[in-house]
Amino acid sequence: LTLAVASSSLPQMTVLTMALDNTADVSIQDLPELGGAAAVAKASFKAGQQVFREKALVIAPSATNLARVRAYCQLEDAQRRILRETFFSEAPTVRCAATAACETAEATGDTAFEVLAALHREGWELELPEVEEVIRVWNLNAYDNALAPVACKVSHSCAPNLSIRVDAESGIIEGTACRSIAAGESLGSWYLQDTGLWWMGADVRRTFLLQDRGFQCLCVRCRSPDQCRALPCDACGALGSVLPSGHKIEARPEGLTWSCQKCGREASWDALHSAAEVQLTQRVLLELKPARGVPKAT
């Protein structure tokens, strides 16, 4: 696979020469709870060990849709096919921030319509469906501004076991274990920019992921009793905590069972407690999450 890197200062792609990929310890398996094809460790790893290293197919100079689709245009035909066929490009069933540019006619400077018009002025011959597909590929698969076949199969996890590093200069993406990983364990990284969400309950994290990326998380943490929403048990007081059960594919938030981890007593989640939790969550997020900026189209 030839590596091509898009540069804002170079009109053509730059070809880089580097060491071979090291992805032998990762397999791709069908895991419905994680949305389909997902990266799985074939060996065990200790924290700090490299799990994989691979060449990026392409790196865009910025995170705008225009820069990313322009980088796609500069690929050879075979590489364009790899990008469209290797990476997930299916439109989410709900409207989300990652694919909003493909679903609106409102001028923002970076919608699919505006990207198409800009590229036509530059002489590129594309149709709107192709531009929309490429935008989805980038926004649903990229790490920073890079696309790589194995890295794109690393699922989101609210209890990540993998840290992804992109070296834009060398065109290399590395996955490093951030905790112990067992052979057969799915690989997961933290997709979200807002690190404050890590401290929130599964209901908040899943809602944000649905709005931002178009899916509700079903990682191990989201399927387990939710420690972030623990309450003192009315029956055994400070000795026990009442937690909501983990989310399932079929379950709805209102259907979660709350039970004490010590005495086993089940409890209901009333409207008063729910309203109080919402207010507290909003206050905590305002303190924890970083400001989010919108990149300028270039």
Tab-separated table of C-alpha atoms in Angstrom:
chain	number	residue	atom	x	y	z
A	1	LEU	CA	0.000	0.000	0.000
A	2	THR	CA	1.465	3.347	-1.018
A	3	LEU	CA	1.199	6.055	1.615
A	4	ALA	CA	-0.113	9.396	0.430
A	5	VAL	CA	-0.194	12.455	2.675
A	6	ALA	CA	-2.166	15.569	1.813
A	7	SER	CA	-0.436	18.855	2.539
A	8	SER	CA	-1.891	22.345	2.484
A	9	SER	CA	1.396	23.575	1.021
A	10	LEU	CA	1.720	20.900	-1.661
A	11	PRO	CA	-0.808	20.547	-4.501
A	12	GLN	CA	0.063	16.852	-4.990
A	13	MET	CA	0.409	13.960	-2.577
A	14	THR	CA	3.762	13.252	-0.934
A	15	VAL	CA	4.959	9.610	-1.020
A	16	LEU	CA	6.729	8.422	2.131
A	17	THR	CA	8.938	5.356	2.638
A	18	MET	CA	8.795	3.615	6.046
A	19	ALA	CA	8.894	0.319	7.912
A	20	LEU	CA	6.296	-2.370	7.277
A	21	ASP	CA	3.036	-2.461	9.213
A	22	ASN	CA	2.847	-4.437	12.444
A	23	THR	CA	-0.784	-5.536	12.708
A	24	ALA	CA	-0.297	-9.318	13.058
A	25	ASP	CA	-1.679	-9.384	16.618
A	26	VAL	CA	-5.022	-7.844	15.652
A	27	SER	CA	-7.937	-9.591	13.954
A	28	ILE	CA	-11.187	-8.128	12.633
A	29	GLN	CA	-14.315	-9.875	13.906
A	30	ASP	CA	-18.056	-9.331	13.604
A	31	LEU	CA	-19.299	-8.063	16.989
A	32	PRO	CA	-22.941	-6.917	16.700
A	33	GLU	CA	-22.902	-5.246	20.130
A	34	LEU	CA	-20.092	-2.977	18.849
A	35	GLY	CA	-21.746	-2.210	15.525
A	36	GLY	CA	-20.226	-4.930	13.327
A	37	ALA	CA	-16.597	-5.306	12.234
A	38	ALA	CA	-14.336	-4.602	15.208
A	39	ALA	CA	-10.644	-4.981	16.057
A	40	VAL	CA	-9.835	-7.774	18.532
A	41	ALA	CA	-6.515	-8.601	20.213
A	42	LYS	CA	-5.041	-11.944	19.109
A	43	ALA	CA	-2.472	-11.862	21.935
A	44	SER	CA	-2.300	-10.484	25.456
A	45	PHE	CA	-0.628	-7.140	26.147
A	46	LYS	CA	0.628	-5.283	29.201
A	47	ALA	CA	0.016	-1.576	29.702
A	48	GLY	CA	2.469	0.393	27.578
A	49	GLN	CA	3.004	-2.321	24.958
A	50	GLN	CA	2.471	-1.549	21.290
A	51	VAL	CA	-0.559	-3.431	19.962
A	52	PHE	CA	-0.290	-2.374	16.330
A	53	ARG	CA	1.480	0.041	14.025
A	54	GLU	CA	0.322	0.840	10.514
A	55	LYS	CA	0.677	3.275	7.672
A	56	ALA	CA	-2.181	5.695	7.130
A	57	LEU	CA	-3.889	5.483	3.781
A	58	VAL	CA	-4.196	9.266	3.740
A	59	ILE	CA	-3.795	12.218	6.096
A	60	ALA	CA	-5.657	15.473	5.481
A	61	PRO	CA	-4.130	18.847	6.417
A	62	SER	CA	-7.125	19.884	8.548
A	63	ALA	CA	-10.415	18.592	9.951
A	64	THR	CA	-12.730	20.436	7.554
A	65	ASN	CA	-14.831	18.449	5.097
A	66	LEU	CA	-13.350	20.416	2.218
A	67	ALA	CA	-9.755	19.572	3.195
A	68	ARG	CA	-10.623	15.926	3.731
A	69	VAL	CA	-12.496	15.429	0.455
A	70	ARG	CA	-9.752	17.308	-1.384
A	71	ALA	CA	-7.209	14.872	0.109
A	72	TYR	CA	-9.381	12.020	-1.201
A	73	CYS	CA	-9.390	13.592	-4.676
A	74	GLN	CA	-5.586	13.586	-4.714
A	75	LEU	CA	-5.436	9.810	-4.205
A	76	GLU	CA	-4.972	7.408	-7.089
A	77	ASP	CA	-8.114	5.613	-8.311
A	78	ALA	CA	-7.185	2.353	-6.550
A	79	GLN	CA	-6.674	4.164	-3.254
A	80	ARG	CA	-9.991	5.956	-3.643
A	81	ARG	CA	-11.707	2.566	-3.972
A	82	ILE	CA	-9.895	1.304	-0.858
A	83	LEU	CA	-11.108	4.335	1.075
A	84	ARG	CA	-14.734	3.865	0.013
A	85	GLU	CA	-14.766	0.062	0.408
A	86	THR	CA	-12.605	-0.494	3.513
A	87	PHE	CA	-14.033	2.102	5.858
A	88	PHE	CA	-17.511	2.307	7.365
A	89	SER	CA	-19.630	4.743	5.328
A	90	GLU	CA	-23.223	3.778	6.090
A	91	ALA	CA	-25.380	6.748	7.085
A	92	PRO	CA	-26.454	6.548	10.767
A	93	THR	CA	-30.161	5.923	11.348
A	94	VAL	CA	-30.393	9.192	13.303
A	95	ARG	CA	-29.176	12.679	12.523
A	96	CYS	CA	-25.825	13.316	14.191
A	97	ALA	CA	-23.051	15.901	14.178
A	98	ALA	CA	-20.620	13.630	12.287
A	99	THR	CA	-22.815	13.458	9.185
A	100	ALA	CA	-24.844	16.686	9.521
A	101	ALA	CA	-22.974	18.217	6.571
A	102	CYS	CA	-24.614	15.598	4.317
A	103	GLU	CA	-28.120	16.311	5.595
A	104	THR	CA	-28.515	20.071	5.449
A	105	ALA	CA	-28.814	22.711	2.741
A	106	GLU	CA	-28.123	25.505	5.214
A	107	ALA	CA	-24.919	27.318	4.295
A	108	THR	CA	-22.127	26.759	6.824
A	109	GLY	CA	-19.159	26.962	4.468
A	110	ASP	CA	-18.459	23.237	4.772
A	111	THR	CA	-21.621	21.310	3.798
A	112	ALA	CA	-21.513	18.575	1.165
A	113	PHE	CA	-23.098	20.958	-1.370
A	114	GLU	CA	-20.523	23.661	-0.668
A	115	VAL	CA	-17.614	21.192	-0.729
A	116	LEU	CA	-18.807	19.884	-4.102
A	117	ALA	CA	-19.062	23.410	-5.515
A	118	ALA	CA	-15.576	24.324	-4.277
A	119	LEU	CA	-14.025	21.174	-5.757
A	120	HIS	CA	-15.791	21.733	-9.082
A	121	ARG	CA	-14.213	25.185	-9.195
A	122	GLU	CA	-10.825	23.521	-8.644
A	123	GLY	CA	-11.459	21.179	-11.575
A	124	TRP	CA	-12.285	17.932	-9.724
A	125	GLU	CA	-15.045	15.841	-11.267
A	126	LEU	CA	-17.244	14.400	-8.516
A	127	GLU	CA	-20.950	13.914	-7.902
A	128	LEU	CA	-22.787	14.740	-4.690
A	129	PRO	CA	-23.336	11.096	-3.549
A	130	GLU	CA	-19.584	10.447	-3.728
A	131	VAL	CA	-18.803	13.602	-1.747
A	132	GLU	CA	-21.362	12.628	0.911
A	133	GLU	CA	-19.936	9.109	1.141
A	134	VAL	CA	-16.383	10.414	1.558
A	135	ILE	CA	-17.465	12.893	4.245
A	136	ARG	CA	-19.109	10.043	6.161
A	137	VAL	CA	-15.982	7.903	5.809
A	138	TRP	CA	-13.778	10.634	7.232
A	139	ASN	CA	-16.063	11.766	10.041
A	140	LEU	CA	-16.972	8.255	11.208
A	141	ASN	CA	-13.508	6.645	10.914
A	142	ALA	CA	-10.672	9.169	11.162
A	143	TYR	CA	-8.285	9.548	14.062
A	144	ASP	CA	-7.226	13.184	14.058
A	145	ASN	CA	-7.037	13.692	10.284
A	146	ALA	CA	-5.793	10.208	9.372
A	147	LEU	CA	-7.471	7.129	7.909
A	148	ALA	CA	-5.917	3.689	8.410
A	149	PRO	CA	-7.556	0.264	7.818
A	150	VAL	CA	-6.907	-1.362	11.224
A	151	ALA	CA	-7.236	1.754	13.372
A	152	CYS	CA	-10.661	2.450	11.871
A	153	LYS	CA	-11.897	-0.888	13.288
A	154	VAL	CA	-11.000	0.076	16.857
A	155	SER	CA	-14.360	0.586	18.552
A	156	HIS	CA	-15.306	3.309	20.978
A	157	SER	CA	-15.109	2.228	24.602
A	158	CYS	CA	-16.093	4.080	27.771
A	159	ALA	CA	-13.442	1.926	29.496
A	160	PRO	CA	-10.720	2.137	26.830
A	161	ASN	CA	-7.831	-0.305	26.681
A	162	LEU	CA	-6.034	1.375	23.783
A	163	SER	CA	-4.452	4.757	23.157
A	164	ILE	CA	-4.152	5.867	19.522
A	165	ARG	CA	-1.329	8.143	18.400
A	166	VAL	CA	-1.088	9.694	14.955
A	167	ASP	CA	2.282	10.918	13.691
A	168	ALA	CA	1.276	13.138	10.782
A	169	GLU	CA	4.891	13.754	9.761
A	170	SER	CA	5.742	10.068	9.287
A	171	GLY	CA	2.217	8.994	8.361
A	172	ILE	CA	2.133	6.331	11.077
A	173	ILE	CA	-0.732	5.390	13.428
A	174	GLU	CA	0.142	3.446	16.578
A	175	GLY	CA	-2.122	1.685	19.055
A	176	THR	CA	-0.671	1.251	22.556
A	177	ALA	CA	-2.249	-0.638	25.439
A	178	CYS	CA	-3.271	1.788	28.200
A	179	ARG	CA	-4.116	-1.128	30.509
A	180	SER	CA	-3.731	-4.903	30.370
A	181	ILE	CA	-5.463	-6.490	27.371
A	182	ALA	CA	-6.398	-10.172	27.252
A	183	ALA	CA	-6.227	-12.239	24.068
A	184	GLY	CA	-9.682	-12.203	22.490
A	185	GLU	CA	-10.624	-8.845	24.032
A	186	SER	CA	-12.053	-6.189	21.709
A	187	LEU	CA	-9.901	-3.090	21.273
A	188	GLY	CA	-11.479	0.198	22.304
A	189	SER	CA	-10.390	3.818	22.442
A	190	TRP	CA	-12.124	6.968	23.696
A	191	TYR	CA	-13.729	8.690	20.676
A	192	LEU	CA	-15.007	11.832	22.365
A	193	GLN	CA	-13.289	15.185	22.644
A	194	ASP	CA	-15.064	15.978	25.917
A	195	THR	CA	-13.097	14.032	28.522
A	196	GLY	CA	-15.508	15.228	31.210
A	197	LEU	CA	-18.044	12.774	29.830
A	198	TRP	CA	-15.884	9.903	31.108
A	199	TRP	CA	-17.131	10.748	34.620
A	200	MET	CA	-20.808	10.722	33.587
A	201	GLY	CA	-23.260	7.844	33.801
A	202	ALA	CA	-23.917	5.566	30.843
A	203	ASP	CA	-27.188	7.374	30.081
A	204	VAL	CA	-25.335	10.675	29.472
A	205	ARG	CA	-22.441	9.091	27.553
A	206	ARG	CA	-24.776	7.093	25.305
A	207	THR	CA	-26.980	10.116	24.574
A	208	PHE	CA	-23.944	12.220	23.654
A	209	LEU	CA	-22.537	9.511	21.373
A	210	LEU	CA	-25.916	9.216	19.651
A	211	GLN	CA	-25.985	12.964	19.002
A	212	ASP	CA	-22.318	13.193	18.025
A	213	ARG	CA	-21.626	9.908	16.180
A	214	GLY	CA	-25.051	8.346	15.536
A	215	PHE	CA	-24.807	5.264	17.799
A	216	GLN	CA	-25.491	4.293	21.397
A	217	CYS	CA	-22.547	2.617	23.079
A	218	LEU	CA	-22.730	-1.006	24.220
A	219	CYS	CA	-19.167	-1.400	25.455
A	220	VAL	CA	-18.385	-3.506	28.538
A	221	ARG	CA	-18.747	-0.505	30.841
A	222	CYS	CA	-22.141	0.496	29.430
A	223	ARG	CA	-23.375	-3.106	29.764
A	224	SER	CA	-22.292	-3.276	33.423
A	225	PRO	CA	-23.914	-1.811	36.591
A	226	ASP	CA	-23.340	1.950	36.460
A	227	GLN	CA	-21.000	3.023	39.270
A	228	CYS	CA	-21.244	6.688	38.238
A	229	ARG	CA	-24.946	6.772	39.177
A	230	ALA	CA	-24.670	4.991	42.547
A	231	LEU	CA	-26.995	6.048	45.391
A	232	PRO	CA	-27.043	5.037	49.082
A	233	CYS	CA	-29.400	2.125	49.652
A	234	ASP	CA	-32.597	3.028	51.577
A	235	ALA	CA	-32.500	-0.391	53.234
A	236	CYS	CA	-28.859	-0.757	54.340
A	237	GLY	CA	-27.813	2.917	54.160
A	238	ALA	CA	-24.162	3.734	53.673
A	239	LEU	CA	-23.274	0.053	53.697
A	240	GLY	CA	-24.670	-0.519	50.204
A	241	SER	CA	-25.139	1.340	46.935
A	242	VAL	CA	-28.068	1.149	44.538
A	243	LEU	CA	-26.914	0.974	40.917
A	244	PRO	CA	-28.782	0.762	37.612
A	245	SER	CA	-28.271	-2.422	35.618
A	246	GLY	CA	-26.237	-2.305	32.434
A	247	HIS	CA	-27.729	-1.428	29.057
A	248	LYS	CA	-28.644	-4.170	26.586
A	249	ILE	CA	-29.306	-4.062	22.852
A	250	GLU	CA	-33.061	-4.390	23.391
A	251	ALA	CA	-33.350	-2.395	26.641
A	252	ARG	CA	-34.529	1.205	27.035
A	253	PRO	CA	-33.209	3.555	29.770
A	254	GLU	CA	-36.582	3.592	31.546
A	255	GLY	CA	-36.434	-0.199	31.704
A	256	LEU	CA	-33.192	-0.395	33.727
A	257	THR	CA	-33.395	-2.180	37.066
A	258	TRP	CA	-31.880	-0.465	40.097
A	259	SER	CA	-30.600	-2.811	42.805
A	260	CYS	CA	-28.347	-2.706	45.867
A	261	GLN	CA	-25.025	-4.438	45.334
A	262	LYS	CA	-24.948	-5.494	49.029
A	263	CYS	CA	-28.467	-6.507	50.092
A	264	GLY	CA	-29.997	-7.070	46.651
A	265	ARG	CA	-32.980	-4.768	47.266
A	266	GLU	CA	-34.476	-3.416	44.030
A	267	ALA	CA	-35.550	0.212	43.760
A	268	SER	CA	-37.350	2.451	41.288
A	269	TRP	CA	-35.987	5.688	39.823
A	270	ASP	CA	-38.607	8.354	40.473
A	271	ALA	CA	-39.088	11.673	38.683
A	272	LEU	CA	-37.713	13.705	41.621
A	273	HIS	CA	-34.392	11.844	41.671
A	274	SER	CA	-34.225	11.979	37.876
A	275	ALA	CA	-34.647	15.776	37.758
A	276	ALA	CA	-32.004	16.235	40.470
A	277	GLU	CA	-29.555	14.010	38.573
A	278	VAL	CA	-30.072	15.966	35.348
A	279	GLN	CA	-29.319	19.275	37.095
A	280	LEU	CA	-26.202	17.879	38.767
A	281	THR	CA	-24.962	16.345	35.520
A	282	GLN	CA	-25.255	19.658	33.663
A	283	ARG	CA	-23.313	21.488	36.382
A	284	VAL	CA	-20.525	18.906	36.447
A	285	LEU	CA	-20.177	18.859	32.656
A	286	LEU	CA	-19.845	22.639	32.544
A	287	GLU	CA	-16.894	22.327	34.930
A	288	LEU	CA	-15.216	19.351	33.258
A	289	LYS	CA	-15.636	19.465	29.511
A	290	PRO	CA	-13.298	21.597	27.353
A	291	ALA	CA	-14.523	24.218	24.918
A	292	ARG	CA	-15.292	22.866	21.471
A	293	GLY	CA	-14.309	24.850	18.421
A	294	VAL	CA	-15.452	24.574	14.809
A	295	PRO	CA	-12.541	24.435	12.354
A	296	LYS	CA	-12.522	27.003	9.596
A	297	ALA	CA	-12.911	25.594	6.076
A	298	THR	CA	-9.693	25.797	4.050
